[in-house]
XYZ file of C-alpha atoms in Angstrom:
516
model
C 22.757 35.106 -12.766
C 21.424 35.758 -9.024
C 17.940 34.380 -10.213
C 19.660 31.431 -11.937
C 22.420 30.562 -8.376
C 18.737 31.517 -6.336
C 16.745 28.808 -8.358
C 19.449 25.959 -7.913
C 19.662 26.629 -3.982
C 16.289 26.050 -4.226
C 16.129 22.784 -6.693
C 19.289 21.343 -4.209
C 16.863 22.228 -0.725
C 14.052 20.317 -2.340
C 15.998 17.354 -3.155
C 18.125 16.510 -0.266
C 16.471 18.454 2.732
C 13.891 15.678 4.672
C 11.267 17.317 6.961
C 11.719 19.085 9.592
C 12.378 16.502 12.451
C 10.123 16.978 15.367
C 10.271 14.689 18.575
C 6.526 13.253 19.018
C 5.596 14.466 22.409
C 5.499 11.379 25.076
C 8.806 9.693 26.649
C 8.598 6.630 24.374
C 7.906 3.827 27.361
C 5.088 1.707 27.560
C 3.212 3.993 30.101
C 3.706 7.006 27.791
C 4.751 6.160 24.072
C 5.374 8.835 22.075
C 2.473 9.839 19.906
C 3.398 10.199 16.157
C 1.118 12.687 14.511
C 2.996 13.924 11.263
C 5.531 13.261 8.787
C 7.798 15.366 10.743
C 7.114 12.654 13.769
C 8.046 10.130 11.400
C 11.239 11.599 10.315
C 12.659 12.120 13.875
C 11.832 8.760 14.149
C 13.844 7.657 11.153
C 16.706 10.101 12.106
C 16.913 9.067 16.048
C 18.376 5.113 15.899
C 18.697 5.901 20.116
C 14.611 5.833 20.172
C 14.226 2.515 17.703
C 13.605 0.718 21.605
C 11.125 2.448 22.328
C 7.190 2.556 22.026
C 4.955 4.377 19.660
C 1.423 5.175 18.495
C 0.066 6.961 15.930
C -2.835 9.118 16.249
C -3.637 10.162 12.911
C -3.210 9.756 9.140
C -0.413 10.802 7.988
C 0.128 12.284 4.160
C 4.211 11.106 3.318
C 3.869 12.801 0.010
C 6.933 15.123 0.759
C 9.499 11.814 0.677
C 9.521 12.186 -2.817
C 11.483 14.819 -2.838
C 13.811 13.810 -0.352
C 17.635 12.972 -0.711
C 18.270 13.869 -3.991
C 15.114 11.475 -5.113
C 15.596 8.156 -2.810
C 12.719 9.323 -0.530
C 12.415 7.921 2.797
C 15.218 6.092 5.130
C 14.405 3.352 6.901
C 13.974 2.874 10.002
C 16.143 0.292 11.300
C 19.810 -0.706 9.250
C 22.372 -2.890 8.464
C 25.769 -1.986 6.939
C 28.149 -4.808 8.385
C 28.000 -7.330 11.452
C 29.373 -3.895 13.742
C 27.357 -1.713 11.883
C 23.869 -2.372 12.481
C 21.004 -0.906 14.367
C 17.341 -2.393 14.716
C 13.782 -1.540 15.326
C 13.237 -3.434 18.326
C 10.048 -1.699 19.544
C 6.596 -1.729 19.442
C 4.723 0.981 17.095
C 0.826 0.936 17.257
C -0.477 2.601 14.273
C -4.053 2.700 16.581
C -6.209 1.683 12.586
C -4.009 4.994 11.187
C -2.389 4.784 7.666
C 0.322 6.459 5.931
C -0.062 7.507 2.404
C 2.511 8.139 -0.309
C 5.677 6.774 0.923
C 7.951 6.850 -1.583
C 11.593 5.136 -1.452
C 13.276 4.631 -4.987
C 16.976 2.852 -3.803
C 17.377 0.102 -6.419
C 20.818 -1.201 -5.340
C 20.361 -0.772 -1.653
C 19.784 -3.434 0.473
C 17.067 -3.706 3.207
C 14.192 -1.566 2.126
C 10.925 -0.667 3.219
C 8.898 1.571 5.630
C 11.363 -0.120 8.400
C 14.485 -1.657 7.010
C 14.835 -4.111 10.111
C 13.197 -5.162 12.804
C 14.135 -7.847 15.447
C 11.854 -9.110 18.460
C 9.237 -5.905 17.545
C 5.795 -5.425 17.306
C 4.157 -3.990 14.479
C 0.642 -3.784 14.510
C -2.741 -1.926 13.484
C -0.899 0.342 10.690
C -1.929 0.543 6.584
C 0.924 1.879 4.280
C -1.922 3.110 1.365
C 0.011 3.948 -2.415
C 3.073 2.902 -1.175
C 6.161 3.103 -3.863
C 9.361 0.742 -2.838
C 12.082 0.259 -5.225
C 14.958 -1.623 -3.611
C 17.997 -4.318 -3.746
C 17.640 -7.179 -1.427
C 15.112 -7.795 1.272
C 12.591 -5.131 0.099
C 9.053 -4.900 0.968
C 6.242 -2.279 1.772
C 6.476 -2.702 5.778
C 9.485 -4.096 6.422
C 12.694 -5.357 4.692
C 13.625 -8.255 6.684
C 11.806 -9.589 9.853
C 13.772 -11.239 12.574
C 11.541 -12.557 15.432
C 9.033 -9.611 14.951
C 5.168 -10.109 15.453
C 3.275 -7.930 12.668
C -0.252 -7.864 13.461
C -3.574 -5.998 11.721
C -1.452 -4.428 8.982
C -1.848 -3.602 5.291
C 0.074 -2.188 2.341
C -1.836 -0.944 -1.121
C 0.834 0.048 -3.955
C 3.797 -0.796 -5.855
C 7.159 -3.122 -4.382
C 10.077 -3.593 -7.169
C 12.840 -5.640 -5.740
C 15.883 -5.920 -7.910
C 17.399 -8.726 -6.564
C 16.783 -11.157 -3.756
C 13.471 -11.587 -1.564
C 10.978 -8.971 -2.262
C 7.171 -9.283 -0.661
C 4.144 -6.845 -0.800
C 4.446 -6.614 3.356
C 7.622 -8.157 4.347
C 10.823 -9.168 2.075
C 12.163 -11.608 4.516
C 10.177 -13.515 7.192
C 11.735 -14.588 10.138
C 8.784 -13.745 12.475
C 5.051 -13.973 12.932
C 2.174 -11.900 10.321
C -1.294 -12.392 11.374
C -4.372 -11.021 10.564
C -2.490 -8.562 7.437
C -3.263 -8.343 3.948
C -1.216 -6.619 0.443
C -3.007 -5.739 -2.455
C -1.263 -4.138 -5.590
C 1.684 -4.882 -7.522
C 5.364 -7.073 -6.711
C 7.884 -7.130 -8.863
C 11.268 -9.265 -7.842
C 13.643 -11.596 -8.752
C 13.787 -14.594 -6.517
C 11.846 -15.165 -3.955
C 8.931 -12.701 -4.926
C 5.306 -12.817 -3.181
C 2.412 -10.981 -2.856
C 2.736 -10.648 1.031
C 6.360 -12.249 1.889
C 9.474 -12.568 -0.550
C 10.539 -15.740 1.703
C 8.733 -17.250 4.605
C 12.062 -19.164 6.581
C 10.930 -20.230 9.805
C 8.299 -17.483 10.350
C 4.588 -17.894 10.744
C 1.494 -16.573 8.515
C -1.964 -16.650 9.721
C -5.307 -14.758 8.577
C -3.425 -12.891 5.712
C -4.703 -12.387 1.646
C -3.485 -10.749 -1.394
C -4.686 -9.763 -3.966
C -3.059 -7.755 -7.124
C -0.605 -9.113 -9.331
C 3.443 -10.931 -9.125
C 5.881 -11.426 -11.032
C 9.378 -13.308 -10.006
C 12.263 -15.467 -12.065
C 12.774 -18.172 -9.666
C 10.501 -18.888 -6.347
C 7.449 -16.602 -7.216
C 3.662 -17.216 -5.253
C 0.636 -14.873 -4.873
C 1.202 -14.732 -1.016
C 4.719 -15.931 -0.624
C 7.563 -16.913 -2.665
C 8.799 -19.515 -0.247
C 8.351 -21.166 2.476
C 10.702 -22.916 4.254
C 10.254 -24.632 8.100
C 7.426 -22.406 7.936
C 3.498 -22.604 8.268
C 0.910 -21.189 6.278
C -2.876 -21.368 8.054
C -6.029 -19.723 6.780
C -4.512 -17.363 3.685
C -5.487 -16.763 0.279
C -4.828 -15.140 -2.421
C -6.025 -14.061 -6.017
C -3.302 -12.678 -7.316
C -1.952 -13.443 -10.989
C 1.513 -14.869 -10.771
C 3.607 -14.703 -13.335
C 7.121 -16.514 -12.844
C 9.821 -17.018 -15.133
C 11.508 -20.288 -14.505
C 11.017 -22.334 -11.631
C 8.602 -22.487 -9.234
C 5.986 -20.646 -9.228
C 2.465 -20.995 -7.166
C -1.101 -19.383 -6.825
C -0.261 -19.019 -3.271
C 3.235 -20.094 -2.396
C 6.369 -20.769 -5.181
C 8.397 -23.633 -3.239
C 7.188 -25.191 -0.007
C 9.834 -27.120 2.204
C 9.732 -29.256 5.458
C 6.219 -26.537 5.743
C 2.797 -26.879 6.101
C 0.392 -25.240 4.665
C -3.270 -25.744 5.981
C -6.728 -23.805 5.655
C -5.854 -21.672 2.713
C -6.694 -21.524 -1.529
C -5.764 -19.580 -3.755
C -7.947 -18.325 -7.060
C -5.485 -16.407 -9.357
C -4.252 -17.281 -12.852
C -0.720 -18.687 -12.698
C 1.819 -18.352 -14.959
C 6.003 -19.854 -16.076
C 6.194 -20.627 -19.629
C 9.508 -21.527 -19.718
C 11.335 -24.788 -18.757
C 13.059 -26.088 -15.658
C 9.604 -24.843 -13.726
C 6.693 -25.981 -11.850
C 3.769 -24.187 -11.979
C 0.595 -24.696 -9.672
C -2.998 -23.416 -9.190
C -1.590 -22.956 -5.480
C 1.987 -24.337 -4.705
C 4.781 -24.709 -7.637
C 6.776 -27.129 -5.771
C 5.699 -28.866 -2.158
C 8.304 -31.143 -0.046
C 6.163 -30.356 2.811
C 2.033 -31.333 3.771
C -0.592 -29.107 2.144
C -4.033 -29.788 4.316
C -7.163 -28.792 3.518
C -7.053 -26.289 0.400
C -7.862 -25.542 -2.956
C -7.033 -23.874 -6.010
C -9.122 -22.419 -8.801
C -7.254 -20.327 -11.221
C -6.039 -21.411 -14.321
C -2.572 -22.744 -14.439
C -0.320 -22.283 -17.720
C 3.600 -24.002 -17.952
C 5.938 -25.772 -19.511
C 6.681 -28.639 -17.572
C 5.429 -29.897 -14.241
C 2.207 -28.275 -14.056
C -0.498 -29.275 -11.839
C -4.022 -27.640 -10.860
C -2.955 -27.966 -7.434
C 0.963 -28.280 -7.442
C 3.300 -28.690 -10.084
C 5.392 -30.738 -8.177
C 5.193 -33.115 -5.285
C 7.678 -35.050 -2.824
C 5.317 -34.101 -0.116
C 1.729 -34.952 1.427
C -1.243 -33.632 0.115
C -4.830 -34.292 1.728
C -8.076 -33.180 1.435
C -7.624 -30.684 -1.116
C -9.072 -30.189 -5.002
C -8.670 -28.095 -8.084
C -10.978 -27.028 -10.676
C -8.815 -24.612 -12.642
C -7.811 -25.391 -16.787
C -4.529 -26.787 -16.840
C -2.153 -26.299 -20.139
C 1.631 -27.372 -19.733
C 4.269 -29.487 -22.497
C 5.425 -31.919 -20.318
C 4.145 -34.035 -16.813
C 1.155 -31.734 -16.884
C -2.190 -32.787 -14.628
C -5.129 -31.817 -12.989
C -4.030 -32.328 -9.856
C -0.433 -32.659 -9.666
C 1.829 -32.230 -12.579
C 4.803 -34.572 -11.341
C 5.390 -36.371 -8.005
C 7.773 -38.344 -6.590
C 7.285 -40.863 -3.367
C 4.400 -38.604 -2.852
C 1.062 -39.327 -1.033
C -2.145 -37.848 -2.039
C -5.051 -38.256 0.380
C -8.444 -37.656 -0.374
C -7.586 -35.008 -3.201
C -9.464 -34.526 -6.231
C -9.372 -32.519 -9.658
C -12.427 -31.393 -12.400
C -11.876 -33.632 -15.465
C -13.880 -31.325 -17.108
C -12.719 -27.918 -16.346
C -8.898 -28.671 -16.053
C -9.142 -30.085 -19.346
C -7.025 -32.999 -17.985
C -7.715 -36.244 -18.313
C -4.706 -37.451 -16.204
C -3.114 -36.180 -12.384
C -0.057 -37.318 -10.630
C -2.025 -38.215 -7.960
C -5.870 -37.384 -7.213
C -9.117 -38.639 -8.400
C -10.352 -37.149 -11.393
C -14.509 -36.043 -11.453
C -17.032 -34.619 -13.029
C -17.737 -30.990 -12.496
C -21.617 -32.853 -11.151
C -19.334 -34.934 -8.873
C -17.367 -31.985 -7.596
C -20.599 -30.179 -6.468
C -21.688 -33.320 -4.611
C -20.680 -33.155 -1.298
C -21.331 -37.188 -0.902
C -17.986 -36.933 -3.250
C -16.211 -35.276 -0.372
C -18.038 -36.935 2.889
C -16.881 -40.237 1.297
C -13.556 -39.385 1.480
C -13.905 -38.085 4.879
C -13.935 -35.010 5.118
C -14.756 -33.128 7.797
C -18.097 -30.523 6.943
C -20.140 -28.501 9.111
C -23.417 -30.499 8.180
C -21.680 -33.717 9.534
C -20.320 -35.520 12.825
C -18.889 -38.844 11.275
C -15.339 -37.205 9.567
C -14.872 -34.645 13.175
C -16.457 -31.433 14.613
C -13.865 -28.978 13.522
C -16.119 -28.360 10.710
C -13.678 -27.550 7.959
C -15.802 -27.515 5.242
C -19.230 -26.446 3.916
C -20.871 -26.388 0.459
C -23.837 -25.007 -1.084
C -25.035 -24.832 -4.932
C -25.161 -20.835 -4.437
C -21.566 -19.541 -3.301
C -17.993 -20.655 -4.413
C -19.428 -21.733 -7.638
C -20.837 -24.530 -5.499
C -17.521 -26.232 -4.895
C -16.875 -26.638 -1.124
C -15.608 -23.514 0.510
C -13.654 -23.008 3.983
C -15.613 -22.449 6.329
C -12.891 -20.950 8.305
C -11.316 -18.599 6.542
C -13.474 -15.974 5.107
C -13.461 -17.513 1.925
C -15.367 -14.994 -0.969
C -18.277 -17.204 -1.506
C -20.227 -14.390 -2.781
C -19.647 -11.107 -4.825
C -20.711 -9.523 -1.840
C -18.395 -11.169 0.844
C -16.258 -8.577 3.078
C -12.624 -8.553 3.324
C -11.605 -9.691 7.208
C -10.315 -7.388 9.322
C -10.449 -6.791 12.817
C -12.343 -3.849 12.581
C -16.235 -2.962 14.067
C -16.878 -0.590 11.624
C -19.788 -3.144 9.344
C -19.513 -1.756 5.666
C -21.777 -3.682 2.183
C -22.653 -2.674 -1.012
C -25.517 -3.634 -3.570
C -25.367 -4.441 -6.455
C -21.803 -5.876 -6.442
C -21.285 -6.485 -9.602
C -22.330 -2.962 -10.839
C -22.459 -0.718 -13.327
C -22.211 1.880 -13.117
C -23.355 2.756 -9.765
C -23.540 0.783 -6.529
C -24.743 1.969 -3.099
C -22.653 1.606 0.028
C -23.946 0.674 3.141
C -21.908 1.357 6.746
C -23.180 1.334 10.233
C -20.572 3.369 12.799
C -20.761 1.877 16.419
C -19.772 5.205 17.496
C -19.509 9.284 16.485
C -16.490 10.276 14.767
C -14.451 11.403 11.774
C -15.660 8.727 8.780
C -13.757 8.930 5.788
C -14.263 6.716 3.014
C -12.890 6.064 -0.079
C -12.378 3.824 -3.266
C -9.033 2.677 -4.217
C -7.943 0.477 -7.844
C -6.519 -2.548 -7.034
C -2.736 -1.107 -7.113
C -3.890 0.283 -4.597
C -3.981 3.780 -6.299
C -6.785 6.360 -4.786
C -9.870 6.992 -7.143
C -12.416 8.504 -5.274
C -13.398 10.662 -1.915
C -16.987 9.619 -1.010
C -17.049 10.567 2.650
C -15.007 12.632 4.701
C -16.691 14.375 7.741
C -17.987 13.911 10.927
C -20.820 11.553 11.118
C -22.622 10.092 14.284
C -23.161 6.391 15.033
C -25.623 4.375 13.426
C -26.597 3.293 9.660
C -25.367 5.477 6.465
C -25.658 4.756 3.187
C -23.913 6.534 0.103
C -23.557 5.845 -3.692
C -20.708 5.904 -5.682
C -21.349 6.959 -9.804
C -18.288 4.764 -11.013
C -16.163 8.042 -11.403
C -13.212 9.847 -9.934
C -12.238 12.957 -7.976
C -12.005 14.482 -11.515
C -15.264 13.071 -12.750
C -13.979 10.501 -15.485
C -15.529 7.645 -15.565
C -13.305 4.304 -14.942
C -12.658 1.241 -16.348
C -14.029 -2.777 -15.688
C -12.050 -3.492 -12.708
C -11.864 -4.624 -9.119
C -12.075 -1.899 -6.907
C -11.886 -1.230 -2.989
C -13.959 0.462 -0.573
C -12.217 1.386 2.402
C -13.698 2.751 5.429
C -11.765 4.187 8.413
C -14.022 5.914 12.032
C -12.779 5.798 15.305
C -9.789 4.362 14.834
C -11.501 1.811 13.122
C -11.024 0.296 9.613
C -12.707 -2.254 6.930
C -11.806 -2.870 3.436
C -14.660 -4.331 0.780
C -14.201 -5.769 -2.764
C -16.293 -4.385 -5.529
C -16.580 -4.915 -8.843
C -17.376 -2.520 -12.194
C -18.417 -4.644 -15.106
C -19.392 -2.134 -18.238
């Protein structure tokens, strides 16, 4: 009996004790934030709602394995609430995560609102800080970094793993957007409702710049591989290559529903997916009321009705933009457009061939020839880098070697080649050859500096595979190779994979891929 009462003291500790909070040393102001260093750091963080003013910085990686075991199972509390319209407190600092990430946090509250690594934030900053193997399950407003974003700025951050949203506005990064994400990126899985995106549940007045996705979504109503709505919003130089599945009603490779928005730069390569009807499925918005400028879409499109390459449905204006993915839908299906109304396509143009359409709501229809011409494009005038007549911004470029030899965007680190780098801000260089491989690649990385190098391969949920580095290693060119195995030695499957590097504070992330 005493070992039985003994072992059930210890079964309730480990469930509903948290860490031990300790107060990260510093006074939290701008002239001396306090410096989180462990999970312990983190939880006096979440505990104290006095300090959620104040400034931070985080000065190392930081294992949040433990969370799973923490209140009876939930994991992790947010930092940052919202019971009622008295009861409410937000994060309204600024917490530098100095290129650091956190791995394994782990929150599993499925009917509780306002989920995610902070629940809300309001006029913060949020910036150089990667949430790796992240597990979310919430209600409402869930997503890896923050639940709902009001007026924040969220700069240089990533999140690998899985978000489940049961209801309302879930997103890889952010559930709701009310603020500003540059320069951030989600790979993994999202699973939602409506409003579900790879990056951002909804986008409602809120910027995104310099941000990509890739994994996989899949959403009822409003569901898009970076955001699953965007409203009064704007979208500049994003992709994504997630597959999107959605279940009825708009549904996008890159954004589900676009209103009064604009969405410029950006393209989106991902297979999309909303077999049922009452939808609109397209190869990069599902439904646009706003201006979609310079873009393109490549994946392969599959609805019921409305179903375009491009967009499924249009009451907006589209210019300069194409789509070469194959296009299968029941009813108003095209190559460009599926169905439009009042709409105005500029300068827009589908593959006959490819889509497998023959027809666009809106468009010109060519050859796959004519679509690697760029005379096809600088008669329409667009603007390219080889060219003065259509502008100097230099939008565009094209050449029979990358991108398929479609045009590209020249702009925004489009993956012309298999051996393209993810952006980041980072000065840590990183390549690896052959890319495809099997079943061994080498990867190159020059340091700009001495210092701790780890580096590591991840799946694409985001999941950790394999160790290759982790030691102290000067500045200058190193090389390594990686066998196409784990930490335990099995050999893994035909699949993207990521390379991430992190040294002196330093990150970049690289694409590879195993083909057996």
């Amino acid at each position: 009996m005493k070992a039985v009462c003994l072992a059930l003291i210890f079964i309730f500790c480990v469930c509903t004790l948290s860490a031990v909070a300790v107060q990260p040393a510093g006074e939290g102001t701008e002239a001396s934030p306090y410096h989180v260093a462990s999970l312990d750091n983190l939880q006096w963080i979440s505990e104290n709602s006095s300090s959620w003013g104040s400034w931070f910085v985080q000065t190392a990686d930081i294992d949040a394995n433990d969370t799973r075991n923490w209140n009876w199972g939930q994991g992790w509390n947010p930092i940052g609430y919202y019971n009622s319209s008295t009861d409410y407190v937000n994060f309204t600092g600024n917490y530098d995560g100095q290129g650091h990430i956190i791995l394994n946090l782990f929150i599993n509250r499925p009917y509780i609102s306002l989920q995610g690594m902070f629940g809300n934030t309001n006029e913060a900053i949020l910036a150089n800080l990667g949430l790796n193997n992240l597990e979310v399950h919430g209600d409402n407003y869930t997503g890896g970094l923050v639940g709902d974003n009001q007026g924040s700025a969220i700069n240089n951050c990533h999140v690998t793993g899985s978000i489940i949203g049961r209801d309302t506005r879930t997103g890889g990064l952010v559930g709701n957007n009310h603020g500003s994400i540059d320069n951030c990126y989600a790979t993994g899985t999202v699973t939602g409702t409506n409003y579900t995106g790879g990056l951002v549940g909804q986008n409602y007045s809120g910027t995104i710049s310099n941000c990509y996705t890739i994994g996989s979504v899949s959403g009822y109503v409003y569901t898009g591989g970076l955001s699953g709505d965007n409203t009064y919003s704007t979208i500049n130089n994003c992709n994504s290559s997630c597959s999107v599945t959605g279940h009825s009603g708009e549904t996008g490779g890159l954004v589900g529903l676009s209103e009064g928005s604009t969405i410029s730069n950006c393209y989106a390569t991902g297979s999309v997916t909303c077999p049922y009807a009452h939808n609109s499925a397209g190869g990069l918005v599902g439904s646009n009321y706003g201006t979609i400028d310079n873009c393109y879409a490549t994946g392969s499109v599959s609805g019921y009705q409305n179903t375009g390459g491009l967009v499924g449905g249009n009451t907006g204006i589209i210019s300069n933009c194409y789509a070469t993915g194959n296009v299968t839908g029941l009813v108003s299906t095209g190559g460009l457009g599926g169905y439009s109304s009042n709409e105005s396509v500029i300068s827009s143009f589908w593959n006959t061939e490819t889509s497998g359409q023959s027809t666009s709501a809106g468009g010109t229809g060519c050859t796959t020839t004519q679509m690697q011409d760029i005379s096809t494009y600088l008669n329409a005038g667009w603007d390219f880098i080889s060219e003065t007549a259509n502008g100097t911004d230099d939008m565009w470029s094209i050449n029979a070697n990358l991108n398929g030899g479609y045009p590209y965007l020249a702009q925004n680190n489009t993956p012309t080649t298999d051996d393209t780098v993810i952006p980041s801000s980072s000065l840590v260089s990183i390549s690896n050859y052959p890319n495809p491989f099997n079943p061994t690649t080498t990867i190159s990385y020059s340091l700009p500096v001495k210092g701790l190098t780890e580096l590591s391969v991840y799946n694409i949920k985001g999941q950790h595979v394999k160790t290759l580095i982790n030691e102290n290693q000067i500045a200058g060119q190193h090389s390594v190779t990686w066998n196409g195995k784990d930490d335990n030695g099995n050999a893994v499957a035909s699949s993207l994979y990521f390379c991430r590097i992190s040294s002196s504070g330093k990150q970049e992330v690289r694409k590879m891929m195993l083909v057996k």
